[in-house]
Structure formats: structure tokens, C-alpha cells
mmCIF file of C-alpha atoms in Angstrom:
data_model
loop_
_atom_site.group_PDB
_atom_site.id
_atom_site.type_symbol
_atom_site.label_atom_id
_atom_site.label_comp_id
_atom_site.label_asym_id
_atom_site.label_seq_id
_atom_site.Cartn_x
_atom_site.Cartn_y
_atom_site.Cartn_z
ATOM 1 C CA MET R 139 -8.715 -11.649 14.184
ATOM 2 C CA ASN R 140 -11.758 -10.056 17.050
ATOM 3 C CA TYR R 141 -8.582 -8.842 19.026
ATOM 4 C CA LEU R 142 -7.092 -6.816 15.976
ATOM 5 C CA ARG R 143 -10.649 -5.611 15.556
ATOM 6 C CA SER R 144 -12.060 -4.231 19.082
ATOM 7 C CA ILE R 145 -8.167 -3.029 18.294
ATOM 8 C CA PHE R 146 -8.179 -1.339 14.964
ATOM 9 C CA PRO R 147 -10.533 -0.424 12.931
ATOM 10 C CA TYR R 148 -11.828 -2.475 9.783
ATOM 11 C CA ASP R 149 -12.890 -2.024 7.009
ATOM 12 C CA ALA R 150 -15.003 -5.840 6.580
ATOM 13 C CA GLU R 151 -15.525 -4.619 2.450
ATOM 14 C CA SER R 152 -11.778 -4.103 1.424
ATOM 15 C CA GLY R 153 -10.066 -5.893 4.347
ATOM 16 C CA THR R 154 -8.125 -3.079 5.840
ATOM 17 C CA PHE R 155 -7.650 -2.110 9.005
ATOM 18 C CA THR R 156 -6.882 1.678 9.907
ATOM 19 C CA ILE R 157 -3.787 2.587 12.184
ATOM 20 C CA GLU R 158 -5.543 5.715 13.903
ATOM 21 C CA ILE R 159 -3.188 8.654 14.486
ATOM 22 C CA THR R 160 -4.217 11.985 16.477
ATOM 23 C CA ILE R 161 -1.974 15.442 16.040
ATOM 24 C CA ASP R 162 -2.408 18.882 17.369
ATOM 25 C CA HIS R 163 -0.244 20.614 14.425
ATOM 26 C CA TYR R 164 1.431 18.820 11.568
ATOM 27 C CA ASP R 165 4.748 19.330 12.785
ATOM 28 C CA GLU R 166 4.105 16.216 15.273
ATOM 29 C CA ILE R 167 3.968 14.193 11.996
ATOM 30 C CA PHE R 168 8.098 15.098 11.368
ATOM 31 C CA ASN R 169 11.287 15.634 13.819
ATOM 32 C CA GLU R 170 11.206 18.405 14.575
ATOM 33 C CA TRP R 171 14.839 18.682 15.166
ATOM 34 C CA ASP R 172 15.221 18.793 11.047
ATOM 35 C CA PRO R 173 14.959 21.818 10.220
ATOM 36 C CA SER R 174 13.638 20.675 6.357
ATOM 37 C CA PRO R 175 10.445 20.931 4.465
ATOM 38 C CA PHE R 176 8.046 18.214 4.480
ATOM 39 C CA ARG R 177 8.403 16.448 2.123
ATOM 40 C CA ARG R 178 12.058 15.550 3.000
ATOM 41 C CA ARG R 179 11.846 15.404 6.540
ATOM 42 C CA ASP R 180 12.547 12.508 8.318
ATOM 43 C CA LEU R 181 9.289 10.901 10.644
ATOM 44 C CA HIS R 182 9.535 11.347 14.602
ATOM 45 C CA PRO R 183 11.155 9.158 15.974
ATOM 46 C CA ASP R 184 7.642 8.384 18.817
ATOM 47 C CA LEU R 185 5.815 8.042 15.572
ATOM 48 C CA THR R 186 8.324 5.565 13.615
ATOM 49 C CA ASP R 187 7.792 3.395 16.775
ATOM 50 C CA TYR R 188 3.942 3.657 17.042
ATOM 51 C CA LEU R 189 3.424 2.016 13.087
ATOM 52 C CA ASP R 190 6.023 -0.451 13.448
ATOM 53 C CA TYR R 191 4.231 -1.479 16.347
ATOM 54 C CA CYS R 192 0.591 -1.136 14.898
ATOM 55 C CA SER R 193 1.869 -2.964 11.796
ATOM 56 C CA LYS R 194 3.373 -5.518 13.261
ATOM 57 C CA GLU R 195 0.557 -6.454 14.982
ATOM 58 C CA ILE R 196 -2.001 -6.728 11.752
ATOM 59 C CA PRO R 197 -0.975 -9.575 9.519
ATOM 60 C CA LEU R 198 1.020 -8.458 5.843
ATOM 61 C CA LYS R 199 -2.353 -10.296 4.149
ATOM 62 C CA TYR R 200 -4.008 -7.763 5.372
ATOM 63 C CA PRO R 201 -4.021 -3.774 3.788
ATOM 64 C CA ILE R 202 -3.943 -1.215 5.946
ATOM 65 C CA ARG R 203 -5.114 3.030 6.071
ATOM 66 C CA ILE R 204 -3.450 5.392 8.279
ATOM 67 C CA SER R 205 -5.898 7.951 9.405
ATOM 68 C CA ILE R 206 -5.225 11.213 10.869
ATOM 69 C CA GLU R 207 -6.981 13.168 13.203
ATOM 70 C CA VAL R 208 -6.152 17.042 12.770
ATOM 71 C CA PRO R 209 -7.760 20.017 14.509
ATOM 72 C CA GLU R 210 -11.005 21.197 12.411
ATOM 73 C CA GLU R 211 -9.503 25.059 12.322
ATOM 74 C CA LYS R 212 -5.998 23.651 11.946
ATOM 75 C CA ARG R 213 -6.378 21.342 8.928
ATOM 76 C CA ASN R 214 -4.414 22.746 5.484
ATOM 77 C CA ALA R 215 -5.489 21.325 2.269
ATOM 78 C CA ALA R 216 -1.803 22.137 0.866
ATOM 79 C CA ALA R 217 0.125 21.056 3.822
ATOM 80 C CA GLU R 218 -1.196 17.758 4.264
ATOM 81 C CA LYS R 219 -0.414 17.015 0.601
ATOM 82 C CA MET R 220 2.707 18.214 1.700
ATOM 83 C CA VAL R 221 3.210 15.836 4.975
ATOM 84 C CA GLU R 222 1.975 12.520 2.403
ATOM 85 C CA GLN R 223 4.483 13.291 0.333
ATOM 86 C CA GLY R 224 7.383 13.348 2.900
ATOM 87 C CA PHE R 225 6.262 10.108 4.490
ATOM 88 C CA ARG R 226 6.066 8.091 1.126
ATOM 89 C CA ASN R 227 9.798 9.204 1.098
ATOM 90 C CA ASN R 228 10.210 8.357 3.855
ATOM 91 C CA ILE R 229 9.110 4.603 3.355
ATOM 92 C CA ARG R 230 11.324 5.197 0.090
ATOM 93 C CA MET R 231 14.714 6.107 2.116
ATOM 94 C CA ASP R 232 13.826 3.659 4.427
ATOM 95 C CA ILE R 233 13.513 0.963 1.627
ATOM 96 C CA PHE R 234 16.499 2.114 -0.080
ATOM 97 C CA GLN R 235 18.029 1.922 3.038
ATOM 98 C CA LEU R 236 17.095 -1.782 3.571
ATOM 99 C CA ASN R 237 18.845 -2.640 0.703
ATOM 100 C CA LYS R 238 21.387 -1.629 0.616
ATOM 101 C CA GLU R 239 22.124 -2.948 4.239
ATOM 102 C CA ILE R 240 20.731 -6.294 2.487
ATOM 103 C CA GLY R 241 23.480 -6.318 0.000
ATOM 104 C CA LYS R 242 25.986 -5.113 2.922
ATOM 105 C CA SER R 243 25.089 -8.561 4.270
ATOM 106 C CA ASN R 244 25.091 -10.735 1.197
ATOM 107 C CA THR R 245 28.884 -9.312 0.118
ATOM 108 C CA LEU R 246 29.704 -10.111 3.864
ATOM 109 C CA ALA R 247 28.461 -13.424 3.505
ATOM 110 C CA ILE R 248 29.772 -14.275 0.334
ATOM 111 C CA ALA R 249 33.289 -13.214 1.418
ATOM 112 C CA GLU R 250 32.758 -15.628 4.329
ATOM 113 C CA MET R 251 32.394 -17.926 2.545
ATOM 114 C CA VAL R 252 35.306 -17.691 0.159
ATOM 115 C CA PHE R 253 37.539 -17.494 3.189
ATOM 116 C CA ALA R 254 36.202 -20.686 4.400
ATOM 117 C CA PHE R 255 36.492 -22.989 1.648
ATOM 118 C CA PHE R 256 39.940 -21.046 1.499
ATOM 119 C CA PHE R 257 40.765 -22.535 4.908
ATOM 120 C CA LEU R 258 39.900 -25.041 4.424
ATOM 121 C CA PHE R 259 41.656 -26.501 1.923
ATOM 122 C CA THR R 260 44.907 -24.946 2.804
ATOM 123 C CA ALA R 261 43.967 -27.311 6.347
ATOM 124 C CA TYR R 262 43.592 -30.345 4.097
ATOM 125 C CA TYR R 263 46.177 -29.680 1.813
ATOM 126 C CA LEU R 264 48.856 -29.103 4.344
ATOM 127 C CA MET R 265 47.823 -32.457 6.662
ATOM 128 C CA GLY R 266 49.392 -34.219 3.513
ATOM 129 C CA PHE R 267 52.316 -33.279 4.433
ATOM 130 C CA ALA R 268 54.026 -35.601 6.995
ATOM 131 C CA VAL R 269 55.990 -33.379 9.397
ATOM 132 C CA ASP R 270 56.022 -34.939 12.969
ATOM 133 C CA ASN R 271 55.752 -31.608 14.898
ATOM 134 C CA ILE R 272 53.274 -30.281 17.598
ATOM 135 C CA PHE R 273 53.577 -26.514 16.783
ATOM 136 C CA TYR R 274 52.645 -27.814 12.909
ATOM 137 C CA ARG R 275 49.682 -29.923 14.216
ATOM 138 C CA ALA R 276 48.339 -27.614 16.301
ATOM 139 C CA ALA R 277 48.519 -24.628 13.108
ATOM 140 C CA ILE R 278 46.929 -26.850 10.790
ATOM 141 C CA GLU R 279 44.211 -27.366 13.257
ATOM 142 C CA GLY R 280 43.389 -24.034 13.960
ATOM 143 C CA ILE R 281 43.417 -23.026 10.824
ATOM 144 C CA SER R 282 40.281 -25.886 9.842
ATOM 145 C CA ILE R 283 38.635 -24.485 12.724
ATOM 146 C CA TRP R 284 38.715 -21.230 11.165
ATOM 147 C CA GLY R 285 37.485 -22.275 8.146
ATOM 148 C CA TRP R 286 34.964 -23.982 9.845
ATOM 149 C CA VAL R 287 33.551 -20.779 11.567
ATOM 150 C CA LEU R 288 33.354 -18.513 8.432
ATOM 151 C CA GLU R 289 32.050 -20.751 6.723
ATOM 152 C CA TRP R 290 29.251 -21.021 9.487
ATOM 153 C CA GLN R 291 29.145 -17.907 9.257
ATOM 154 C CA GLY R 292 28.652 -16.953 6.045
ATOM 155 C CA ILE R 293 25.430 -19.761 6.039
ATOM 156 C CA LEU R 294 23.869 -17.716 8.752
ATOM 157 C CA GLY R 295 24.529 -14.816 6.787
ATOM 158 C CA PHE R 296 23.130 -15.910 3.492
ATOM 159 C CA PHE R 297 20.534 -17.948 4.379
ATOM 160 C CA PHE R 298 18.763 -17.621 7.998
ATOM 161 C CA ALA R 299 19.065 -13.721 8.042
ATOM 162 C CA LYS R 300 17.249 -13.171 4.443
ATOM 163 C CA PRO R 301 13.730 -13.961 6.510
ATOM 164 C CA ASP R 302 14.176 -11.319 8.735
ATOM 165 C CA TYR R 303 14.537 -8.662 6.079
ATOM 166 C CA ARG R 304 12.062 -10.170 3.146
ATOM 167 C CA ARG R 305 9.731 -9.534 6.065
ATOM 168 C CA GLN R 306 10.439 -5.923 7.075
ATOM 169 C CA LYS R 307 11.222 -5.477 3.068
ATOM 170 C CA LYS R 308 6.751 -6.317 2.910
ATOM 171 C CA LEU R 309 6.013 -4.043 6.246
ATOM 172 C CA PHE R 310 7.499 -1.123 4.026
ATOM 173 C CA ALA R 311 6.199 -2.151 0.681
ATOM 174 C CA ARG R 312 3.019 -2.312 2.897
ATOM 175 C CA TYR R 313 3.578 1.459 4.000
ATOM 176 C CA LEU R 314 4.244 2.404 0.371
ATOM 177 C CA ASP R 315 0.493 1.032 -0.467
ATOM 178 C CA ALA R 316 -0.812 2.403 2.574
ATOM 179 C CA GLU R 317 -3.962 5.196 2.303
ATOM 180 C CA LEU R 318 -3.532 8.053 4.199
ATOM 181 C CA VAL R 319 -6.524 10.213 4.940
ATOM 182 C CA PHE R 320 -7.131 13.014 6.881
ATOM 183 C CA LYS R 321 -9.716 14.021 8.583
ATOM 184 C CA ASN R 322 -11.158 16.139 12.239
ATOM 185 C CA GLN R 323 -10.536 15.438 15.056
ATOM 186 C CA LYS R 324 -12.925 13.815 17.287
ATOM 187 C CA GLN R 325 -14.758 16.074 19.572
ATOM 188 C CA THR R 326 -14.254 14.728 23.633
ATOM 189 C CA PHE R 327 -17.592 15.201 24.149
ATOM 190 C CA THR R 328 -20.984 17.142 22.990
ATOM 191 C CA THR R 329 -22.105 20.694 23.814
ATOM 192 C CA THR R 330 -26.073 20.452 23.645
ATOM 193 C CA ASN R 331 -26.546 20.474 26.737
ATOM 194 C CA PRO R 332 -24.745 23.814 27.658
ATOM 195 C CA VAL R 333 -25.330 23.575 31.363
ATOM 196 C CA LEU R 334 -23.619 20.315 31.679
ATOM 197 C CA LEU R 335 -20.599 22.122 29.745
ATOM 198 C CA LYS R 336 -20.682 24.843 32.477
ATOM 199 C CA LYS R 337 -20.632 21.897 34.843
ATOM 200 C CA ARG R 338 -18.008 20.004 33.198
ATOM 201 C CA THR R 339 -15.582 23.660 33.126
ATOM 202 C CA VAL R 340 -16.229 25.120 36.408
ATOM 203 C CA SER R 341 -12.891 24.121 38.161
ATOM 204 C CA PRO R 342 -12.736 22.275 41.687
ATOM 205 C CA HIS R 343 -10.893 25.398 42.906
ATOM 206 C CA SER R 344 -13.150 28.171 41.553
ATOM 207 C CA PRO R 345 -14.458 30.225 44.550
ATOM 208 C CA THR R 346 -18.073 28.881 45.236
ATOM 209 C CA PRO R 347 -20.277 32.032 43.575
ATOM 210 C CA ALA R 348 -22.612 33.511 46.112
ATOM 211 C CA LYS R 349 -26.113 32.796 46.900
ATOM 212 C CA LYS R 350 -28.783 34.942 46.487
ATOM 213 C CA LYS R 351 -30.830 35.917 48.876
ATOM 214 C CA ARG R 352 -34.866 34.636 48.655
ATOM 215 C CA LYS R 353 -36.789 38.133 48.632
ATOM 216 C CA LEU R 354 -39.548 37.796 50.743
ATOM 217 C CA PRO R 355 -43.223 38.973 49.695
ATOM 218 C CA ALA R 356 -44.140 42.731 50.785
ATOM 219 C CA PRO R 357 -46.336 42.507 53.742
ATOM 220 C CA GLN R 358 -50.274 42.995 52.829
ATOM 221 C CA ASN R 359 -52.052 46.259 53.941
ATOM 222 C CA LEU R 360 -54.316 44.831 56.675
ATOM 223 C CA PRO R 361 -56.914 46.855 58.373
ATOM 224 C CA HIS R 362 -56.220 47.210 61.775
ATOM 225 C CA ALA R 363 -57.572 45.037 64.606
ATOM 226 C CA THR R 364 -59.598 46.619 67.431
ATOM 227 C CA PRO R 365 -58.086 45.736 70.700
ATOM 228 C CA LEU R 366 -60.049 43.584 72.546
ATOM 229 C CA LYS R 367 -61.493 45.190 76.111
ATOM 230 C CA ARG R 368 -61.302 43.568 79.125
ATOM 231 C CA LYS R 369 -64.874 43.699 81.590
ATOM 232 C CA LYS R 370 -64.529 44.313 84.940
ATOM 233 C CA ARG R 371 -65.928 41.761 87.391
#
């Protein structure tokens, strides 16, 4: 738990973990090759991979919040509303595709089980005939093996694949229930000290500014000294 809190911001009151995303423009959320509007556009593959990685790290019992940081000068309320609609439409489409995949998997598993029982019943029925032929016995053994293989495939598809589908469906449902917030992008450093800011922005390859020559004070008008006369010996 402490490890997760060190990576993701945690709200103790609601028990919510926050997944933070920083973008320069709203287009970065969606696939740049998709010309559709935001509400119908596919999410960017890199973003979906990042969200899947973060969501799998956070246990399913904790809700999540998705925080998107945008530069303040590029904030647009209408665009943010369309982005939220597009995000949730993508999640609904993912759930729809997952349900279709689950349906196909169940149909295939049932078909494999039906064919398995058919092959096993056929092999058991043919074994009742007293035919002393090696090819006949080999055919019965082959039918029996096919029956057991199909039965095992059906069991794998119908029972063992269900936990993965259920977990993925719960992840999508948590995305759909997640709060999507937009906020101004954090500044890299403050500009309270203009001298420090100037030092940070100077390039190491920029020419060194010429040093100003120090002016000496103007000589004062001192009274002329009377030259000393050398005494004769």
C-alpha cells in the first residue's frame, strides 16, 4: 500500500488513487490517424497501454481518478467535455468488444464439448463390434483421442478463461466509473527570482557578454609643489 501511495496520489477520504497524465494539447489523447471528432475517435495506443499498466498495478477494490494536466493557455471547456465523452465512448466500445469475444469463446467451447461427446460416444459404440482388424482399432483409438482433446479444449475455454475475462471486464467498468478531471499544468520552476531565471535560461553556447570597464575617478586639481633647490657644498 505504501508503495502504491509513493507512485500514485492517494485520497484517504474517498480511498481513490489518481492516475496523472500530462499533455500539451487535447489531440494527444486520441489516435492522430483518426480524423473523427473527439467523441468518436479512438484513444492513442500509448495512452491505453499506460492506463492499462497503471490500472493493473492498483487493486480492483480501489476506485481511480484520471487527472489530465493541460497548459493553462490551452484550456477549453467545450473540448474537455468532448474529450470526456470520447473517453467514455471508447470504454463502452471496449466492453462491447469484450462481451462479443466472451460470447464467441463460450460458443466455441460449447461446440467443442458437443463434438467431444459425439466422438467419445462413437468410439464407445464402435468398440462393441468384434472386428479383428488393426486399421479398425486404430480408427477407434483416433476417434477416442480426438474426443478427449476436444473435451479438454472445451473445458479450458469455458472455465479457465473466464477469470481473465471477468478481471478485464472489471477493469473496464472501473474506467467507466472513474472521475475524469482537467487541471492546469504544473510549472517546472517558479519565476519569483528573475536573476535566477535569467541564469537558467542562458545557453552555454551563447557568447559571453563583454565586461564593462571600470572608470577611474577623475584626478583632483592639486596645488603645484615648489621644486626643492639643491644646496651647494
